[in-house]
Coordinates of C-alpha atoms in Angstrom, one line a residue:
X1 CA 0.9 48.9 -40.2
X2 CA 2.1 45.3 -39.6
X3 CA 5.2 44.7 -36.8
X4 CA 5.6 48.3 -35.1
X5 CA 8.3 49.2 -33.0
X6 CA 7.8 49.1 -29.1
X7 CA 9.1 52.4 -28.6
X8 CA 6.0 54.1 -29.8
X9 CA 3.7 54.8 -27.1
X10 CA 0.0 55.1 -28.8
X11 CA -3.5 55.4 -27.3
X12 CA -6.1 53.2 -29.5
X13 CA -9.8 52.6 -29.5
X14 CA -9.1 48.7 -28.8
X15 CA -6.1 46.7 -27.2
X16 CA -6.4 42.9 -28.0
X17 CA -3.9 41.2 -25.3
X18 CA -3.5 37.7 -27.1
X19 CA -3.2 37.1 -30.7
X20 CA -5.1 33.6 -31.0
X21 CA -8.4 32.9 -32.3
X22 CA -11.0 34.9 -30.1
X23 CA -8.1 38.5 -30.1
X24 CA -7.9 38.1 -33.6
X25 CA -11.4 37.8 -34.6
X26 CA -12.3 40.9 -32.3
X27 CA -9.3 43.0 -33.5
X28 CA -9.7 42.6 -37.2
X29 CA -13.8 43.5 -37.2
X30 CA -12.8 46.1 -34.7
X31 CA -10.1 47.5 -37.7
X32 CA -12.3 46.7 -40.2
X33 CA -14.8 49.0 -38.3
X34 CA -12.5 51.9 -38.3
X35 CA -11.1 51.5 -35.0
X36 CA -7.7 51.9 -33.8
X37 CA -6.9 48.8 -32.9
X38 CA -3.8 46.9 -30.8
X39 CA -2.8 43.2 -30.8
X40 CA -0.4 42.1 -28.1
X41 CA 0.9 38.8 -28.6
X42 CA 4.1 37.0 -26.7
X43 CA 4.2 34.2 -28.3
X44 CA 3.2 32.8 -32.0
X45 CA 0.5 34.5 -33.7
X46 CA -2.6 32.1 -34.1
X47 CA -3.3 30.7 -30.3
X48 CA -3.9 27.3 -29.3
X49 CA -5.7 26.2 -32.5
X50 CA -2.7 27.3 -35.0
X51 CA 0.2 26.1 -32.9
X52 CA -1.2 23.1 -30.6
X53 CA -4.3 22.6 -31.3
X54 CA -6.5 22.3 -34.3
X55 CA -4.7 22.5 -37.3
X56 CA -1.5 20.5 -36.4
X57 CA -3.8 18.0 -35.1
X58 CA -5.4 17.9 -38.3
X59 CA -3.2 17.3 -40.4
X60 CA -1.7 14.4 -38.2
X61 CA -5.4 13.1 -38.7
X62 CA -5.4 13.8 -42.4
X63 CA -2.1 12.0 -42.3
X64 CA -3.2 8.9 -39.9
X65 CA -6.9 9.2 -42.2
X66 CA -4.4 8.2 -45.5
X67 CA -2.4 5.6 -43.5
X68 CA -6.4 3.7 -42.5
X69 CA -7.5 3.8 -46.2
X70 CA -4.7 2.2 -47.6
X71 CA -5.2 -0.6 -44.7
X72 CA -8.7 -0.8 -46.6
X73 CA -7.4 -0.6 -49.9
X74 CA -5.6 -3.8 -49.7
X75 CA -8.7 -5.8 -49.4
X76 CA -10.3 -3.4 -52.0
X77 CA -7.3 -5.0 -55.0
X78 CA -5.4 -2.0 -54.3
X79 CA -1.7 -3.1 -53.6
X80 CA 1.4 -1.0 -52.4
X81 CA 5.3 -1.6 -53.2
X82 CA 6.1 0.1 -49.6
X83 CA 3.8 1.5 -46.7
X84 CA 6.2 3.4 -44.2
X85 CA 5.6 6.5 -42.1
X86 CA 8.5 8.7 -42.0
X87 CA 7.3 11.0 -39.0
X88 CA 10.1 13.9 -39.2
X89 CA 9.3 14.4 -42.5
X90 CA 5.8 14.8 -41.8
X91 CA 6.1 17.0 -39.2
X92 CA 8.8 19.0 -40.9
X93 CA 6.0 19.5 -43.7
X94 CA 3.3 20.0 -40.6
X95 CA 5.3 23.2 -39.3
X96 CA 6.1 24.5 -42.3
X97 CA 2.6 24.9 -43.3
X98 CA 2.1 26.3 -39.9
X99 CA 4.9 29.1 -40.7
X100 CA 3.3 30.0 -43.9
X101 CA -0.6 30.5 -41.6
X102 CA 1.1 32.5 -39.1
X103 CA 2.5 34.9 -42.1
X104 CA -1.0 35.0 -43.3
X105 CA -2.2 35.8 -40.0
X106 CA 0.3 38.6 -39.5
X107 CA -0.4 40.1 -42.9
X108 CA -4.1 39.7 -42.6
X109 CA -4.1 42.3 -39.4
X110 CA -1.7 44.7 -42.2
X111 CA -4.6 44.5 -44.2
X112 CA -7.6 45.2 -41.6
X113 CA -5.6 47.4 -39.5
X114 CA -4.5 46.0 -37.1
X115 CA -1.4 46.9 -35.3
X116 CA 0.8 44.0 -34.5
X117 CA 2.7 44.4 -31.8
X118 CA 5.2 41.5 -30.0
X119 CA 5.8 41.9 -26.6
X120 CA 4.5 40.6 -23.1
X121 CA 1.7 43.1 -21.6
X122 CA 0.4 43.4 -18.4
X123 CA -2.6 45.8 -16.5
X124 CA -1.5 49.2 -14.7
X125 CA -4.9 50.0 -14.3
X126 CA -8.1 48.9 -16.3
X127 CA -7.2 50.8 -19.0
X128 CA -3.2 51.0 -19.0
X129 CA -0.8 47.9 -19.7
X130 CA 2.8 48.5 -19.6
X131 CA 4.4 46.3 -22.5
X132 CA 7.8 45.2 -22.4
X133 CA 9.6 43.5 -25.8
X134 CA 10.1 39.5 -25.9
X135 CA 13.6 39.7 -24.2
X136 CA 11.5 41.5 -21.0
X137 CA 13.0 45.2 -22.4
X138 CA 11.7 48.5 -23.5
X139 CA 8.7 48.9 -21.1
X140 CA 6.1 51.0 -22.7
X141 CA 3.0 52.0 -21.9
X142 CA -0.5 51.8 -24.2
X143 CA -4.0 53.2 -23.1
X144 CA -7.4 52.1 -24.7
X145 CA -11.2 52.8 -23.5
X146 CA -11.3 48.8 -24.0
X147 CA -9.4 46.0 -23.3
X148 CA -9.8 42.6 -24.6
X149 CA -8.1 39.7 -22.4
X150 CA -7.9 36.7 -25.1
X151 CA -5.0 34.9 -23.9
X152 CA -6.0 31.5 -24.2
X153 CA -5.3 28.4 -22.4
X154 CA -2.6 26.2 -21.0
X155 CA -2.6 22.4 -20.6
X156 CA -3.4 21.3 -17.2
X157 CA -0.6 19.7 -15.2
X158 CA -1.6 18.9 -11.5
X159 CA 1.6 19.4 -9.7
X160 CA 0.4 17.5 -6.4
X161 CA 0.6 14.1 -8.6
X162 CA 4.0 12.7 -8.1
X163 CA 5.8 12.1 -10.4
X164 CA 3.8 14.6 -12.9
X165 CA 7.9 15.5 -14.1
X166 CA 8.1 12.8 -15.6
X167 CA 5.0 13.2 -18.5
X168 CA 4.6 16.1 -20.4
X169 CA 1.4 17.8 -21.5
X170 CA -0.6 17.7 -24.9
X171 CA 1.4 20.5 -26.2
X172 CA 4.7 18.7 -25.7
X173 CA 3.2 16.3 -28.2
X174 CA 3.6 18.4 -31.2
X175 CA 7.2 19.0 -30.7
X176 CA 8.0 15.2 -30.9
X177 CA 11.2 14.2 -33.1
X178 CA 10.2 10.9 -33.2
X179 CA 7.2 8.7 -32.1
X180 CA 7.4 6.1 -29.1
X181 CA 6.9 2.5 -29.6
X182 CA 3.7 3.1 -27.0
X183 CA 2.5 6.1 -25.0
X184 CA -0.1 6.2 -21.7
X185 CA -2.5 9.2 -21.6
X186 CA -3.8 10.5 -18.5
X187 CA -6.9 11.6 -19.9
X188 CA -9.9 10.7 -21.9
X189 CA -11.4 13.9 -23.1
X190 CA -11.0 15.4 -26.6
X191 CA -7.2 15.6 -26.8
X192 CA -6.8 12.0 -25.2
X193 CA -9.1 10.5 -27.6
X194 CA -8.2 12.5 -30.8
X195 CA -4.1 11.1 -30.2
X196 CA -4.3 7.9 -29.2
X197 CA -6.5 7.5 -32.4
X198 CA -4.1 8.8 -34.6
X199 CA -1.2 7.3 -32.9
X200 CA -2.8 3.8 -33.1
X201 CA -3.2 4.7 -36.4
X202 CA 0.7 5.1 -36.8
X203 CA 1.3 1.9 -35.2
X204 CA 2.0 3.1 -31.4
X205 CA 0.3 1.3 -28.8
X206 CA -1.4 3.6 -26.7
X207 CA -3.3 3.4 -23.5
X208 CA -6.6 6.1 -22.1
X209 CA -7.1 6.4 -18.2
X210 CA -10.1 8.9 -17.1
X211 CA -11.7 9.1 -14.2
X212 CA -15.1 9.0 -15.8
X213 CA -16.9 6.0 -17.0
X214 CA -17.0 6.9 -20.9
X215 CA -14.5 8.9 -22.7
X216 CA -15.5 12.7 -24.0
X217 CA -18.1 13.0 -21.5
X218 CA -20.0 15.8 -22.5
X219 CA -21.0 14.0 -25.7
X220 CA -24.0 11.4 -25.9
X221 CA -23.3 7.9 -23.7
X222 CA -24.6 5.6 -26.7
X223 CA -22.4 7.7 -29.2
X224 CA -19.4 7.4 -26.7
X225 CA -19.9 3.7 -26.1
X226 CA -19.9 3.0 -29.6
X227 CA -16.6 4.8 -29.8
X228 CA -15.2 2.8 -27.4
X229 CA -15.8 -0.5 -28.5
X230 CA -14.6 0.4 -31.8
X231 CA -11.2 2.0 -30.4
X232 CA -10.7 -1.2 -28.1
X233 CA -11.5 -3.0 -31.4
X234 CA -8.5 -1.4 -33.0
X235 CA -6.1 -2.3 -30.1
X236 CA -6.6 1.0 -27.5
X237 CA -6.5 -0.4 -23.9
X238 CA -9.1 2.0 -21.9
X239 CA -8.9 2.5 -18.4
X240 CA -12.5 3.9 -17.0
X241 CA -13.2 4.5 -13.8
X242 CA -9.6 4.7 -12.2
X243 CA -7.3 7.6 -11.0
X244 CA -3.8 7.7 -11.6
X245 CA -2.2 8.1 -8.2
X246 CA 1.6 8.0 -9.6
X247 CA 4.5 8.0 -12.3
X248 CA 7.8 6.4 -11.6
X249 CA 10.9 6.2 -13.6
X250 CA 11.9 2.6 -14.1
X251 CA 15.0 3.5 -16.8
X252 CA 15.7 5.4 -19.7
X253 CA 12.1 5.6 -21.7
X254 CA 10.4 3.3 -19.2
X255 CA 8.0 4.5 -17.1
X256 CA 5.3 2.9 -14.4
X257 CA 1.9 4.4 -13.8
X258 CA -0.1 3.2 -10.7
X259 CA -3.5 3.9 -10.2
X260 CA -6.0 3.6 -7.0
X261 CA -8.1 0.8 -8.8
X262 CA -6.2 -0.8 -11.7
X263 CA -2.6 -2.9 -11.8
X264 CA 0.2 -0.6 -13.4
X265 CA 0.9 -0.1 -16.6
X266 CA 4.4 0.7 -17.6
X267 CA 4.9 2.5 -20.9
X268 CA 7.6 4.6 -23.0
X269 CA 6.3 7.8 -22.2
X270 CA 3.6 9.2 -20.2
X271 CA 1.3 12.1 -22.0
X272 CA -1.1 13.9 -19.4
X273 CA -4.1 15.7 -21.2
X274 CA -6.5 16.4 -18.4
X275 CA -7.8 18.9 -20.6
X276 CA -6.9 22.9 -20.3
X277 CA -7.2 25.7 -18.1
X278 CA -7.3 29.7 -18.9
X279 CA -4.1 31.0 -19.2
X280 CA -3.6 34.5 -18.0
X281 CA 0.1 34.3 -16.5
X282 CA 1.6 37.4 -16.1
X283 CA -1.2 39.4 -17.1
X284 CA -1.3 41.2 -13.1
X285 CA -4.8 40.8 -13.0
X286 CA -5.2 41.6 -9.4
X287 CA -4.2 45.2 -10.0
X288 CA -7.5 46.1 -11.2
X289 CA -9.5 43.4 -9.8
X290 CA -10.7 40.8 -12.0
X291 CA -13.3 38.3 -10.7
X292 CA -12.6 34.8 -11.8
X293 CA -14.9 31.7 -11.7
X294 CA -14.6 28.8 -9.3
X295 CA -12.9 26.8 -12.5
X296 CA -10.2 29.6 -12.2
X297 CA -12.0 31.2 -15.5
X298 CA -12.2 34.9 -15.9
X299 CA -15.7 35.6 -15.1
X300 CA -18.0 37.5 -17.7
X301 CA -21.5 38.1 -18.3
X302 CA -23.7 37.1 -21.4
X303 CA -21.8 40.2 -23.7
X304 CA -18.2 39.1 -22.4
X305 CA -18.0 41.5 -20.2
X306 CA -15.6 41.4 -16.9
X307 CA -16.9 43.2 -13.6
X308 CA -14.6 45.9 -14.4
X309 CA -15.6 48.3 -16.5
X310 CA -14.1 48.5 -20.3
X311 CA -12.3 45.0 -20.0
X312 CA -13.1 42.2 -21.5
X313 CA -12.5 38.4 -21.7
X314 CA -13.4 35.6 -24.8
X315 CA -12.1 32.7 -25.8
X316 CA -10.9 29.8 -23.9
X317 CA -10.3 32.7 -21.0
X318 CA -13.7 32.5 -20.1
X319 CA -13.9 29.0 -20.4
X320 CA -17.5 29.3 -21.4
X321 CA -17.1 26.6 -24.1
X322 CA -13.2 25.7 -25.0
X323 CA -13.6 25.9 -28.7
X324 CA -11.9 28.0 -31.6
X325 CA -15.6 28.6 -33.7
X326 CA -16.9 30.2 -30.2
X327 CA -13.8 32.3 -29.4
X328 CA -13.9 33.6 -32.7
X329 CA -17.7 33.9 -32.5
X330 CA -17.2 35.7 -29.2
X331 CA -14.8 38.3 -30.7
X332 CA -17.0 39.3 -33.3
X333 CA -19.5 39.6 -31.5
X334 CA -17.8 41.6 -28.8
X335 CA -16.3 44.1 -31.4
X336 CA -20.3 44.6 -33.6
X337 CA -21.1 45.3 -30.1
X338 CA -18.7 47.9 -29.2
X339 CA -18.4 49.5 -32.5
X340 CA -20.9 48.4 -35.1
X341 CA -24.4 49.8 -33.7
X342 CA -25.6 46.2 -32.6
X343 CA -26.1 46.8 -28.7
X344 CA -27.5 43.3 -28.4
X345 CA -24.8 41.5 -29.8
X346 CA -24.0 37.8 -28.1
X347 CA -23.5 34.5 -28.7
X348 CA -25.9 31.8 -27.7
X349 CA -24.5 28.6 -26.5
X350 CA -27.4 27.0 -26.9
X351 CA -26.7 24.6 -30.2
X352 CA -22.8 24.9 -31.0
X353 CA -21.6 21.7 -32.7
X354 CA -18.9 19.7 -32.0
X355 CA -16.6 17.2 -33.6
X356 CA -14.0 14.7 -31.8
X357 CA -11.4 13.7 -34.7
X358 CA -11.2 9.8 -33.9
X359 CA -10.9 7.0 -35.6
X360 CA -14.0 7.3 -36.6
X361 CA -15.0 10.7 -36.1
X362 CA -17.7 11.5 -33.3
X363 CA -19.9 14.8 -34.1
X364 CA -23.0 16.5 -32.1
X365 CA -25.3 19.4 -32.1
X366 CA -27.6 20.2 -29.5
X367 CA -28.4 18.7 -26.4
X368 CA -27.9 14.6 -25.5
X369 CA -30.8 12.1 -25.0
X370 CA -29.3 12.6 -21.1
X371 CA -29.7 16.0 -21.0
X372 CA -33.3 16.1 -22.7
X373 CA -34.3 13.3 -20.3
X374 CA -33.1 15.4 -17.4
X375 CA -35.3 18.9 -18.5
X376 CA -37.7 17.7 -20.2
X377 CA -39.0 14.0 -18.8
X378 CA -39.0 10.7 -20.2
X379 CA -42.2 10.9 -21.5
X380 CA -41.7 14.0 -23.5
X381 CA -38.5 13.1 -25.7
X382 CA -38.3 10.4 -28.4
X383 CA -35.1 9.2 -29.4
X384 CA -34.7 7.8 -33.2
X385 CA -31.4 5.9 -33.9
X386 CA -29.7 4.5 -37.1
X387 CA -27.0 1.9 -36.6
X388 CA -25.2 0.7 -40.1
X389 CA -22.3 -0.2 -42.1
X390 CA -20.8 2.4 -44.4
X391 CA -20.6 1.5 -48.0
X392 CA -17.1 2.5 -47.8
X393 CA -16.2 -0.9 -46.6
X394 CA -18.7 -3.1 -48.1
X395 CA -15.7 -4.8 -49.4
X396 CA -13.9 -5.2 -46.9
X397 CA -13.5 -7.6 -43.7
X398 CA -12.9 -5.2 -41.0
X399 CA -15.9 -2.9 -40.9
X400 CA -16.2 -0.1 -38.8
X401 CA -20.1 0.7 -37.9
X402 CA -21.4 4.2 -38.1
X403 CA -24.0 5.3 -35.2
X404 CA -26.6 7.9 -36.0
X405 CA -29.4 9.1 -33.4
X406 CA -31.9 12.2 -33.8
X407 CA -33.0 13.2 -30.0
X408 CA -37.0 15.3 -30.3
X409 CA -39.4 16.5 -27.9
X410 CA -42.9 15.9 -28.5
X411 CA -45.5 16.1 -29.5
X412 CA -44.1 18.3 -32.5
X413 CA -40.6 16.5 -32.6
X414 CA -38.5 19.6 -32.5
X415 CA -35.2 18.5 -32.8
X416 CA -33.2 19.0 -29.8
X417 CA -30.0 17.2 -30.9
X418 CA -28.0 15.5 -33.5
X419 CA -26.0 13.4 -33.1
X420 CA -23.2 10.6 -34.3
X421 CA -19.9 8.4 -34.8
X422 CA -19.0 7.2 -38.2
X423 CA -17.0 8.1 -41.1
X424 CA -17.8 11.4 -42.5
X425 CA -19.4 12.8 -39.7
X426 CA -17.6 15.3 -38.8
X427 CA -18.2 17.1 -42.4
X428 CA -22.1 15.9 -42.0
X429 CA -22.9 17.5 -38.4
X430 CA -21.7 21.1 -39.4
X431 CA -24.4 20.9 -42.2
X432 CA -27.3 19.6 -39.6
X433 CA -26.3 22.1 -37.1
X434 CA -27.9 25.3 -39.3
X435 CA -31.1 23.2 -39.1
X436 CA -31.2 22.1 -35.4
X437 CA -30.1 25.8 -34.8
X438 CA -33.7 27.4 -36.6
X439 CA -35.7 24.8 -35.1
X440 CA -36.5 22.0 -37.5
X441 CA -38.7 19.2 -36.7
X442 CA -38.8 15.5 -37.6
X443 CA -41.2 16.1 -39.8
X444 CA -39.2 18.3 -42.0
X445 CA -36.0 15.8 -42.2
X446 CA -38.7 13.2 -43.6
X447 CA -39.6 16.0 -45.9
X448 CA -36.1 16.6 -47.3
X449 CA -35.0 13.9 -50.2
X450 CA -32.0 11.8 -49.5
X451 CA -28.4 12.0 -51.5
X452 CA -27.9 8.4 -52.2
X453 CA -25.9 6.3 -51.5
X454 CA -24.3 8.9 -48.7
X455 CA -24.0 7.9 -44.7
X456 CA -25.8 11.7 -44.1
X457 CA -28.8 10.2 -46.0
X458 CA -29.7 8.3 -42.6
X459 CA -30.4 11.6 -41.0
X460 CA -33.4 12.4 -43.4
X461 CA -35.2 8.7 -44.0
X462 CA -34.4 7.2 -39.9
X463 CA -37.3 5.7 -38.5
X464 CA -37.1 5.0 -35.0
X465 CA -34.6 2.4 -33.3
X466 CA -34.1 1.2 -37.0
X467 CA -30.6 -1.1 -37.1
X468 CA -29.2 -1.6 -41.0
X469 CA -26.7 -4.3 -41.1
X470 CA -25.4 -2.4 -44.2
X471 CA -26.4 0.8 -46.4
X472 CA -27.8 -0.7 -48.7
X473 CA -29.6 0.9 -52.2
X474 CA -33.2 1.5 -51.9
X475 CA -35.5 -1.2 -52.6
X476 CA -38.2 -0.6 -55.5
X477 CA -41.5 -2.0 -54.0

C-alpha cells in the first residue's frame, strides 16, 4: 500500500519502528509471510548503511580505488592528459544514486506488503505507540501483538570533552561541500580507518588518534600491524596509545588538538568517530520498561527478544555486532520465528565476516590467533601465514604487500579463522567464510586446486610461516 496517511488508525500483526536494515528485513519476510505489517520510519528509509554508512562510503572508496590505480598506471605506460577530483560532482552523483535506493526501498515494501508509514513513534504501552507526522502533528495511535525496535545507531560524541563543538561526527562527513586540505580523526576503529584511507587517497592529509595500541581492534594484531605500516607508508600520521583531552579554535578552519601523551596537532577540521551507540531517542522506553545493557544497548536474549513480552530489538539497537549483514540476518530471523513455523530460529555469531575498506582492504572470519590462544592454549593452535606481493603491481615501484594467515586447532586443523590485508580481500573473505562457517580443515584447503595467478590462491597452497617476495607462476619441477 506504499505511503498511507497518518490519519488511519490500524491494528497489524507486526509494527517495525525504524526503517533501516534490520526493520526492513523483518517487515518485508513478515509481509511476505502474510502478515500485516507496519514500518515506522522518521527519517530516510534505508538506516545507517544507505544514508551514512555503507553504501556512500562505498562509492567514495570505489571512487578513491579509481584515483590509486591510475597512480599505478602511470608506471604501468598508461598516461593521462588531466587527473583532477572534482568532489561536488562526485558527491552530487553519490546522493543521487542514494535517492534512486531509497525509491527502491520504499517500493520494495509496496511490493511485499508493507505499510510505509512516516512519522516519529513512541511506546504507550508494550503494544501501543502513539505516532505523530514529521512536523510533530496528527498523533495517532497503532496496536500490534509485536513490536520490533530497529532504530539504529547514532555517532558517539562525548559531551564532557571540551571543545567536542568544534568537530563533528562521522555522519557530518557525508554532507561535506568540499574537502579540507587535512582532517584529524578522533578515532581509529572502522570509520576512522575506512576515511582517512580514502581521504589520503584524495590528496587530504589526515591524522588517526585511538586510545588503543593498533587500529580496528577487534581484528587480528599481525593483520592490523600490517595495515599500519602500510597506511604510515602512504603518508597517515597514527597516534596510538594517546587520549585526546581537548579541541581549541585557533581561527577560521584552524583547529588545535591536545592530548594527555602526544604534542598537539593543529588541523583544518576535527572529525570524531569513536564509533556508534544505539539510538533509541524519543522512543519512551521507560514507559514499559525496557532493560538495557551496561553499553547503553537494548538488552535481548539469543531470539532478540527484550524482557518485555512481544517487543523486540535487532540491529545495531542491540549492539550485538554493529553490522548491516547481522541486522538484516537478525530480522529475518526474528520474523521465520514469529511467523514462519521455525521456533528455533537465531542467528549465531559465532563466524560472521568482516571487511574494513582501506587502502588495502583488511578482511576476517572467525576467531584471531589472540583469541584462539586465549581458549584454546598455545600448544593447541597452529597458525599458517602467507606474506607476498600482488601481481597487480609487479610492474610497479611502489608495492603494496598483501598479508594472509589461516589460524587451526589441532590435531585435526579445523579452521578457526581466516584472515587478511591486501588487495582483493575483501571480495576473497566472503567466499572463505561459507567454508570456515561448515567446519573445513587444513586438509581440505590443500585439497582444493588453486585459480592461478589470483592473491585467493594463497589461501589453498600456504604452508606454514611461508613469506613470497612476489606471486610468482608455479614452478614445473
Amino acid at each position: 500500500m506504499g505511503i498511507i496517511e497518518m490519519e488511519k488508525a490500524l491494528t497489524y500483526d507486526l509494527i517495525c519502528i525504524g526503517g533501516g536494515s534490520g526493520g526492513l528485513a523483518c517487515a518485508r519476510k513478515a509481509a511476505t509471510l502474510g502478515k500485516k505489517v507496519a514500518l515506522i520510519e522518521q527519517s530516510r528509509i534505508g538506516g545507517t548503511c544507505i544514508n551514512q554508512g555503507c553504501v556512500p562510503k562505498k562509492l567514495l572508496y570505489t571512487a578513491s580505488m579509481v584515483w590509486e590505480d591510475m597512480e599505478f598506471g602511470k608506471e604501468m605506460g598508461i598516461t593521462f592528459e588531466k587527473k583532477e577530483l572534482h568532489w561536488k560532482e562526485l558527491k552530487e552523483k553519490r546522493d543521487a544514486y542514494l535517492k534512486k535506493l531509497h525509491a527502491i526501498y520504499t517500493n520494495n515494501c509496496k511490493k511485499d506488503g508493507v505499510e510505509y508509514i512516516e512519522g516519529k513513534a513512541k511506546f504507550v504501552t508494550a503494544h501501543e505507540l502513539e505516532v505523530v507526522d514529521l512536523e510533530g502533528k496528527n498523533p495517532r495511535k497503532f496496536t500490534a501483538p509485536h513490536i520490533v525496535i530497529s532504530t539504529g545507531s547514532k555517532s558517539i560524541m562525548p559531551g564532557r570533552l571540551p571543545g567536542i563543538g568544534f568537530t563533528f561526527g562521522s555522519d557530518g562527513f557525508f554532507t561535506l561541500e568540499e574537502l579540507p586540505k587535512n582532517l584529524f580523526i578522533i578515532g581509529g576503529g572502522y570509520i576512522g580507518v575506512e576515511i582517512s584511507c580514502l581521504l589520503n587517497c584524495f590528496g587530504v592529509k589526515t591524522t588517526i588518534c585511538m586510545l588503543e595500541p593498533s587500529i580496528v581492534w577487534p581484528f587480528d594484531r599481525e593483520i592490523t600491524k600490517m595495515q599500519m605500516e602500510i597506511m604510515t607508508k602512504a603518508g597517515i600520521e597514527i597516534i596510538a596509545e594517546s587520549r585526546v583531552m581537548g579541541v581549541e579554535k585557533l581561527g577560521d578552519k584552524h583547529y588545535k588538538v591536545n592530548f594527555d601523551k602526544h604534542a598537539s596537532v593543529e588541523s583544518e577540521m576535527v572529525m570524531c568517530a569513536m564509533g556508534r551507540m544505539p539510538n533509541f531517542d524519543g522512543l519512551d522506553i521507560e514507559k514499559i520498561g525496557l532493560k538495557l545493557t551496561p553499553m547503553r544497548a537494548i538488552e535481548t536474549d539469543e531470539f532478540d527478544n527484550t524482557n518485555v513480552p512481544g517487543v523486540y530489538a535487532v540491529g545495531d539497537v542491540n549492539a550485538k555486532l554493529m553490522l548491516t549483514p547481522v541486522a538484516v540476518a537478525e530480522g529475518r530471523k526474528l520474523a521465520l520465528r514469529l511467523f514462519g513455523g521455525q521456533k528455533d530460529a537465531k542467528l549465531a555469531y559465532d563466524c560472521i565476516p568482516s571487511v574494513v575498506f582501506s587502502h588495502p582492504p583488511m578482511g576476517k572470519c572467525g576467531i584471531t590467533e589472540e583469541e584462539a590462544v586465549t581458549k584454546y592454549g598455545a600448544d593447541k593452535i597452529k597458525v599458517y601465514r602467507s606474506r607476498f606481493n600482488n601481481l597487480s603491481y609487479a610492474l610497479v615501484e611502489n608495492k603494496i604487500p598483501t598479508l594472509m594467515k589461516i589460524v587451526c586447532l589441532l590435531p585435526e586443523e579445523k579452521v578457526l579463522g581466516i584472515h587478511g590485508v591486501g588487495k582483493g580481500i575483501d571480495e576473497i573473505i566472503q567466499g572463505f567464510s561459507v567454508a570456515v562457517r561448515l567446519g573445513v580443515t587444513k586438509k581440505d584447503l590443500d585439497e582444493t586446486v588453486a585459480i592461478h595467478p589470483t592473491a585467493s590462491e594463497e589461501f589453498v597452497t600456504m604452508t606454514q610461516n611461508l613469506i613470497f617476495l612476489t606471486l610468482l607462476p608455479y614452478q614445473i619441477v
